[in-house]
Coordinates of N, CA, C and O in Angstrom, one line a residue:
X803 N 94.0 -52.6 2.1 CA 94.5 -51.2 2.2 C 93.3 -50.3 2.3 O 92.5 -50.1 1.4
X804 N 93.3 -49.8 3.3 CA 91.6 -48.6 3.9 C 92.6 -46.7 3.2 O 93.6 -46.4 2.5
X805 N 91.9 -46.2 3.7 CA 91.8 -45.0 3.9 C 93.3 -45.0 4.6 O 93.7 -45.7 5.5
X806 N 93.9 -43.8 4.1 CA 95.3 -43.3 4.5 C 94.6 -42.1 5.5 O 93.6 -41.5 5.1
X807 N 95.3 -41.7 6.7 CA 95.0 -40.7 7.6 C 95.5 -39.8 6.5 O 96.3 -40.1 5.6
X808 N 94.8 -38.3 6.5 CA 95.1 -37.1 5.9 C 96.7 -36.5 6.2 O 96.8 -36.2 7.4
X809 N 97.7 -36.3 5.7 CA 98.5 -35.6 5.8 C 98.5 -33.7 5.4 O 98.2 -33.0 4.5
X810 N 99.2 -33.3 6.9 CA 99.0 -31.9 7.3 C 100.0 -31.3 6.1 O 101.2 -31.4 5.7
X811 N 98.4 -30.1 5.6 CA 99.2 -29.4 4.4 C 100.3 -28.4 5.1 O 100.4 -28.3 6.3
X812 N 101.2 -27.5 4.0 CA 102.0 -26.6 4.3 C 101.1 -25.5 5.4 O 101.4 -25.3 6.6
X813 N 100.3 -25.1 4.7 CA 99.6 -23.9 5.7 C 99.2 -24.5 7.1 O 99.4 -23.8 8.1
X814 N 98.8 -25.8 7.2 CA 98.3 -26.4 8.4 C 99.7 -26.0 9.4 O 99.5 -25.3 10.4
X815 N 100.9 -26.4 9.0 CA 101.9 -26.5 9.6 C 102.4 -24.9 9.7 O 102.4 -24.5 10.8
X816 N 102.7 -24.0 8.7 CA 102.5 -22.7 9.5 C 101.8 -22.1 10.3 O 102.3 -21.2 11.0
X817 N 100.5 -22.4 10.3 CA 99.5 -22.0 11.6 C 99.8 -22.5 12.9 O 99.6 -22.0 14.0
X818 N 100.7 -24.2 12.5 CA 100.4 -24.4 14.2 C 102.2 -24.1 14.4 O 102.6 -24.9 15.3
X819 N 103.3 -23.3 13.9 CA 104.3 -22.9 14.1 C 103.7 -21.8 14.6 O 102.8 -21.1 14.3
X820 N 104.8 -22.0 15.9 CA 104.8 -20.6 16.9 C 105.0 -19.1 16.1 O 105.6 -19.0 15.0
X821 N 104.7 -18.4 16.6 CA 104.6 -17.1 15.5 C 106.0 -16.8 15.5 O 106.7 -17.6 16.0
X822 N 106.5 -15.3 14.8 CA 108.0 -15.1 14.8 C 107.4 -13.5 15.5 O 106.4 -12.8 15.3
X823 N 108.6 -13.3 16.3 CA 108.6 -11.8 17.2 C 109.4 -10.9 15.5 O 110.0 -11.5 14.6
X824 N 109.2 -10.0 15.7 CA 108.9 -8.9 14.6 C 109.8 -7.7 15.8 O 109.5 -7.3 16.9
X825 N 110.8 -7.6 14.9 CA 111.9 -6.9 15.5 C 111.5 -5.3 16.2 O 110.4 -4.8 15.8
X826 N 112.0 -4.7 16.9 CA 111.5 -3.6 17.5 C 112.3 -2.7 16.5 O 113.4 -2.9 16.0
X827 N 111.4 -1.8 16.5 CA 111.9 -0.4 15.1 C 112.9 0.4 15.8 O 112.6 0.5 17.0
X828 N 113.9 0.9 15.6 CA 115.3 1.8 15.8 C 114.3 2.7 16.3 O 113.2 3.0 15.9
X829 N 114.9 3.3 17.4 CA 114.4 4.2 18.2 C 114.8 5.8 18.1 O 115.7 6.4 18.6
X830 N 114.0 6.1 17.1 CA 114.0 7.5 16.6 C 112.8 8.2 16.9 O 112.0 7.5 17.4
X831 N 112.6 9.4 16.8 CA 111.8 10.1 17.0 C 111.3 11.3 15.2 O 111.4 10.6 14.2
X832 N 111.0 12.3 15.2 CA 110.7 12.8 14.2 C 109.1 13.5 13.9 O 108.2 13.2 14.6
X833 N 109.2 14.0 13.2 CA 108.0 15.0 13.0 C 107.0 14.7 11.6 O 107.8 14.6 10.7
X834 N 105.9 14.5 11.2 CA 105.5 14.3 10.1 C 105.2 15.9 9.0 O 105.9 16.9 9.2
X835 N 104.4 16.0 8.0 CA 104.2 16.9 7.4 C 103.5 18.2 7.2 O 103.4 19.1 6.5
X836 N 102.7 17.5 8.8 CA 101.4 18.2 9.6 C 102.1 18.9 10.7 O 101.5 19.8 11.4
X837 N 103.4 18.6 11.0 CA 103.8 19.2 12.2 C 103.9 18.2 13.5 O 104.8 18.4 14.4
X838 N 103.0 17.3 13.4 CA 102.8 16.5 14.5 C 104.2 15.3 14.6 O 104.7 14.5 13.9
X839 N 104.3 16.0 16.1 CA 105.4 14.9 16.5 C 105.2 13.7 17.6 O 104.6 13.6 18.6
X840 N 106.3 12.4 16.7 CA 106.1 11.4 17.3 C 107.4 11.0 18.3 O 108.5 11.5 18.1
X841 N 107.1 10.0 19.6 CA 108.3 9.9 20.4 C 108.7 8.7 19.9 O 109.5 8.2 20.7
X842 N 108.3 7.7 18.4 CA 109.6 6.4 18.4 C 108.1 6.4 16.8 O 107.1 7.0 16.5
X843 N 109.0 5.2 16.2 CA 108.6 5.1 14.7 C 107.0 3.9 15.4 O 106.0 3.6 14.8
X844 N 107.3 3.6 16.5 CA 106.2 2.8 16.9 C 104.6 3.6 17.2 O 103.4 3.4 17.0
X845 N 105.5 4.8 17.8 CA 104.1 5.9 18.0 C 103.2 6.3 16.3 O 102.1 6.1 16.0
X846 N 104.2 6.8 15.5 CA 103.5 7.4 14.3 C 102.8 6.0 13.6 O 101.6 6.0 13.5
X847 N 103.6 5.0 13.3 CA 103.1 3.5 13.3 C 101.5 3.5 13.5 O 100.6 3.5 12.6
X848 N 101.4 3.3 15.0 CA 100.2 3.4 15.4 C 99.2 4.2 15.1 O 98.0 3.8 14.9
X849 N 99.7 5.5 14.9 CA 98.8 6.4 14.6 C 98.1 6.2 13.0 O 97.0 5.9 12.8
X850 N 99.1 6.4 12.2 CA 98.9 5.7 10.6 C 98.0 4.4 10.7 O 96.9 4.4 10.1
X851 N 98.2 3.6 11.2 CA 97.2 2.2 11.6 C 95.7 3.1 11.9 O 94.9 3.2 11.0
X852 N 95.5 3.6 13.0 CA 94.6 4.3 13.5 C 94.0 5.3 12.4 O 92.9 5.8 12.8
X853 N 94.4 5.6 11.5 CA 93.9 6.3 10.3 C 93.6 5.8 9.4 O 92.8 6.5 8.7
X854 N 94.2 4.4 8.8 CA 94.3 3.0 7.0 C 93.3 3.9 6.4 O 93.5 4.8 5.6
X855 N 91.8 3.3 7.1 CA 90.8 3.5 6.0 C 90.8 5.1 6.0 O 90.5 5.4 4.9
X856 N 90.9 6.1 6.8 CA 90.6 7.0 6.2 C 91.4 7.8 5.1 O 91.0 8.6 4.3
X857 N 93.0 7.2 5.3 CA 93.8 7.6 4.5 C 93.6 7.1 2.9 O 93.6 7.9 2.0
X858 N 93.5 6.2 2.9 CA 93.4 4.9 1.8 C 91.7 6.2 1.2 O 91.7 6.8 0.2
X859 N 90.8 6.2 1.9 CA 89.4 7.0 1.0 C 90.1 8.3 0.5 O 90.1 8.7 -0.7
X860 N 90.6 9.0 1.5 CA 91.1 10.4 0.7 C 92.1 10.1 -0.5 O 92.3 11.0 -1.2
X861 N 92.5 9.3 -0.7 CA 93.8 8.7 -1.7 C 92.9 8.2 -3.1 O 93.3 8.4 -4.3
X862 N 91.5 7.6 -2.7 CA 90.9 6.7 -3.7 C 90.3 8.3 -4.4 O 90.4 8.5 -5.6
X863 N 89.6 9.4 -3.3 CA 88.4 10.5 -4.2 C 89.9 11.5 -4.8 O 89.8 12.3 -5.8
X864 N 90.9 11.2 -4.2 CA 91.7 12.5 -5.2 C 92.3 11.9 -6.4 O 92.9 12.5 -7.2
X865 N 92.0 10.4 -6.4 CA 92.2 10.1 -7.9 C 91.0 9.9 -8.6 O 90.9 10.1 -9.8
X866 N 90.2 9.6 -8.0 CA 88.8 10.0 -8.6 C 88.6 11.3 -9.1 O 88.1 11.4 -10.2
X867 N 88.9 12.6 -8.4 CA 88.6 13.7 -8.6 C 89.8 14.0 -9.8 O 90.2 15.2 -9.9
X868 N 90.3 13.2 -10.5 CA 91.5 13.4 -11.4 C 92.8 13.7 -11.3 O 93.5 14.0 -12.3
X869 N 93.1 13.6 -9.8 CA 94.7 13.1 -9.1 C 94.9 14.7 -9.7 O 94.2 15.7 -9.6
X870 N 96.5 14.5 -10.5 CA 97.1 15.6 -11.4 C 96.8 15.8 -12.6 O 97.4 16.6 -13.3
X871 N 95.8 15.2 -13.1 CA 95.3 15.8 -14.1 C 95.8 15.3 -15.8 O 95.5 15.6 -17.0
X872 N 96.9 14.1 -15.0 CA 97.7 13.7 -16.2 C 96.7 13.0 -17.3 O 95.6 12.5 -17.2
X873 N 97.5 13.0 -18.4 CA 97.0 12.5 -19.6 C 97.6 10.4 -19.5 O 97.1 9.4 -20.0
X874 N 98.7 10.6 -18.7 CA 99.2 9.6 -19.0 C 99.8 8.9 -17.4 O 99.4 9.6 -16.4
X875 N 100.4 7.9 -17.2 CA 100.4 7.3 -15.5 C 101.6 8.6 -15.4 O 101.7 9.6 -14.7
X876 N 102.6 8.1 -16.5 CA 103.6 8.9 -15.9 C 103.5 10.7 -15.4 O 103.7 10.9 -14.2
X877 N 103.1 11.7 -16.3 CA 102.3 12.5 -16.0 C 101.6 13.1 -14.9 O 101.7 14.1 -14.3
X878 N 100.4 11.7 -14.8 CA 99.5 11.8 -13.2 C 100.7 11.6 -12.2 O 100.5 12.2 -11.1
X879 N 101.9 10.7 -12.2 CA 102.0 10.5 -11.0 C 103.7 11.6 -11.2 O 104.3 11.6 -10.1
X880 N 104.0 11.9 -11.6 CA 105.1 13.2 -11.8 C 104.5 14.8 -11.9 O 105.1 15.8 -11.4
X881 N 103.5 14.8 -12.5 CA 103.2 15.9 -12.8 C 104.1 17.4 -13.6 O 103.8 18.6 -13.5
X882 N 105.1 16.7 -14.3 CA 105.7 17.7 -14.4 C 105.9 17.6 -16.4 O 106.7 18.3 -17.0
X883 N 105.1 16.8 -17.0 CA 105.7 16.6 -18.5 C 106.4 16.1 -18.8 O 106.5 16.2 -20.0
X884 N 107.5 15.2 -18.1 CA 108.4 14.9 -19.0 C 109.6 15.3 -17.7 O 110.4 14.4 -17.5
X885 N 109.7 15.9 -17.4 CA 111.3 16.1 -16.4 C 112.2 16.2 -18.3 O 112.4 15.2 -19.0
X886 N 112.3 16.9 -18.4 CA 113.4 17.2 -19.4 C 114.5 17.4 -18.6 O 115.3 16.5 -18.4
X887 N 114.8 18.7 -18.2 CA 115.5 19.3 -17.3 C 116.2 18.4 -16.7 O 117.3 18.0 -16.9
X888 N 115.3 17.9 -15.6 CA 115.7 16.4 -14.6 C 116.5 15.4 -15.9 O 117.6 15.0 -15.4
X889 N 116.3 15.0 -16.8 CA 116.3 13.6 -17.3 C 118.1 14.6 -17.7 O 119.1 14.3 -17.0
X890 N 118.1 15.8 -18.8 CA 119.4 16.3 -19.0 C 120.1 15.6 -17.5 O 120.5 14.4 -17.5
X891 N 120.2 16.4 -16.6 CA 120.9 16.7 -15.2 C 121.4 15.1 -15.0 O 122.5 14.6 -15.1
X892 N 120.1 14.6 -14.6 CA 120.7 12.8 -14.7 C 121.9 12.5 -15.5 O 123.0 12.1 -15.1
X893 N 121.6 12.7 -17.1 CA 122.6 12.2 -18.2 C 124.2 12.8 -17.8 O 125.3 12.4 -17.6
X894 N 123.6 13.8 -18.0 CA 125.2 14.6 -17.3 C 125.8 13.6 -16.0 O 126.8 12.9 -15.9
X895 N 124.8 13.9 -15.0 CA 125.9 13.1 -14.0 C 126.3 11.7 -14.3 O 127.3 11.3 -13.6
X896 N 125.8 11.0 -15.1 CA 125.8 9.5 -15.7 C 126.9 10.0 -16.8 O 127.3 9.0 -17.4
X897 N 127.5 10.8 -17.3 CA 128.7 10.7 -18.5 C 129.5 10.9 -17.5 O 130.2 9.9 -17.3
X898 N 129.7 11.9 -16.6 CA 130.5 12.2 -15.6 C 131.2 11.0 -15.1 O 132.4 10.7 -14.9
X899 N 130.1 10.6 -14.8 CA 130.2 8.7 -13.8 C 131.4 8.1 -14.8 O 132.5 7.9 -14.5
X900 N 130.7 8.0 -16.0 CA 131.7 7.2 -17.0 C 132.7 7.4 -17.1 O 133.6 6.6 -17.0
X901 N 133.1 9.4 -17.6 CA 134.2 9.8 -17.6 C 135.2 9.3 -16.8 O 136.4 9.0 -17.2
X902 N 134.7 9.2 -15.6 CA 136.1 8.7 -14.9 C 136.4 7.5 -14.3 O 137.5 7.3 -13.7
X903 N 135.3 6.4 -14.5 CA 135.3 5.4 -14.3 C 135.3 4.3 -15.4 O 134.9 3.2 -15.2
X904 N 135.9 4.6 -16.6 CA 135.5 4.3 -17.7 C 135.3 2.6 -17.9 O 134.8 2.2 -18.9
X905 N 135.6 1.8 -16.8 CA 135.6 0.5 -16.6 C 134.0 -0.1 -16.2 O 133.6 -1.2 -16.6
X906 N 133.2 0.6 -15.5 CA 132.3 0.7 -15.2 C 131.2 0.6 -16.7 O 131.3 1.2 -17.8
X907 N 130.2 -0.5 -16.3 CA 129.4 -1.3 -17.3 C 128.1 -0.9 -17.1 O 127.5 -1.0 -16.0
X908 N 127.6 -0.6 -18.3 CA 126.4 0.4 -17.5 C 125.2 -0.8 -18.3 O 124.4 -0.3 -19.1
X909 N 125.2 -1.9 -18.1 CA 124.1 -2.6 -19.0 C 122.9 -3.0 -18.2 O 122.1 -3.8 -18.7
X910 N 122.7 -2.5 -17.1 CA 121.7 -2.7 -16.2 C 121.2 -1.5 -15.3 O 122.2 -0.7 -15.2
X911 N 120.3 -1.2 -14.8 CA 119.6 -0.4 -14.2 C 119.6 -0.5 -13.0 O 120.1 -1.6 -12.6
X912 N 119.1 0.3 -11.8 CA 118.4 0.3 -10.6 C 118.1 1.4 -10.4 O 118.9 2.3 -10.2
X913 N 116.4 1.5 -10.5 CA 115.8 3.2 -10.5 C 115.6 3.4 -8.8 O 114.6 2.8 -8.4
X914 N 116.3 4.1 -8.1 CA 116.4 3.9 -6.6 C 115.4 5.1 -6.0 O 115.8 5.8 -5.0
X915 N 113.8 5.4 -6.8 CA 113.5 6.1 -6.3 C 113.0 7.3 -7.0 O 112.2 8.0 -6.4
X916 N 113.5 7.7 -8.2 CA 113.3 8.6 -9.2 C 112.3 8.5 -10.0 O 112.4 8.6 -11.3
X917 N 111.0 8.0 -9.0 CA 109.6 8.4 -9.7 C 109.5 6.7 -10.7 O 109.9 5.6 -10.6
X918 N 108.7 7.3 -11.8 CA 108.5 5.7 -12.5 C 109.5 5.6 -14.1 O 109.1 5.4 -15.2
X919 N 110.8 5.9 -13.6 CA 111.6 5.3 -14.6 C 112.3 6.5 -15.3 O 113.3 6.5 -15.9
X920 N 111.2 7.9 -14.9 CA 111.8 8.7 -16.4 C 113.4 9.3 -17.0 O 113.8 9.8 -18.0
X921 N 114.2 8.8 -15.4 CA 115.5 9.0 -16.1 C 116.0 7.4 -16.8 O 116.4 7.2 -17.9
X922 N 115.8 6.5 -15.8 CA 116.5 5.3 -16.3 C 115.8 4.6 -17.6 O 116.4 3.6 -18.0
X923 N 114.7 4.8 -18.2 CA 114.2 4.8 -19.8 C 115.3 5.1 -20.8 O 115.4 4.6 -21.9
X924 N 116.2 6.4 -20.2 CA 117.4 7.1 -21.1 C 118.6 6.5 -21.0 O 119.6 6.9 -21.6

């Protein structure tokens, strides 16, 4: 019994699979925060690509230069202390929810967006 030929690893075999086509983006249009408008999500795409690194440095010196100034992540990346206010408003509409859904099981979470947690912590 000699030497066994090498058998082709996983990665070997994804490289030599034909690539996959990458769906074309819904054809919208829209404006960014500078004013500048794009004619499809493929144009602004491009443009953002055409910018990575310089976006990515201005991103790195304003947290170097001390972002918001926070004491804490939540803080730096909320900037507002705490959302008291916000976290009340939340709870209210969450008794509300219950009030009338009373069947409704609230033992799990999904924070869909509302920063890093500070209502769904409550």
């Amino acid at each position: 019994s000699g030497p066994r030929p090498a058998q082709p690893t996983a990665a070997a075999a994804d490289a030599a699979a034909p690539a996959t086509r990458r769906e074309p983006p819904p054809l919208i249009s829209g404006s960014d925060d500078a004013g500048r408008s794009y004619a499809s999500l493929e144009t602004l795409w491009t443009e953002q690509a055409r910018h990575h690194r310089e976006y990515y440095a201005a991103n790195e010196r304003w947290w170097d230069e001390d972002g918001y100034g926070g004491g804490s992540d939540e803080e730096a990346m909320i900037g507002d202390g705490g959302s008291e206010e916000d976290i009340e408003h939340s709870l209210r509409l969450l008794d509300g929810l219950k009030a009338r859904r009373p069947a409704l099981a609230f033992g799990s979470a999904l924070d869909g967006g509302s920063g890093v947690g500070r209502v769904t912590k409550h």
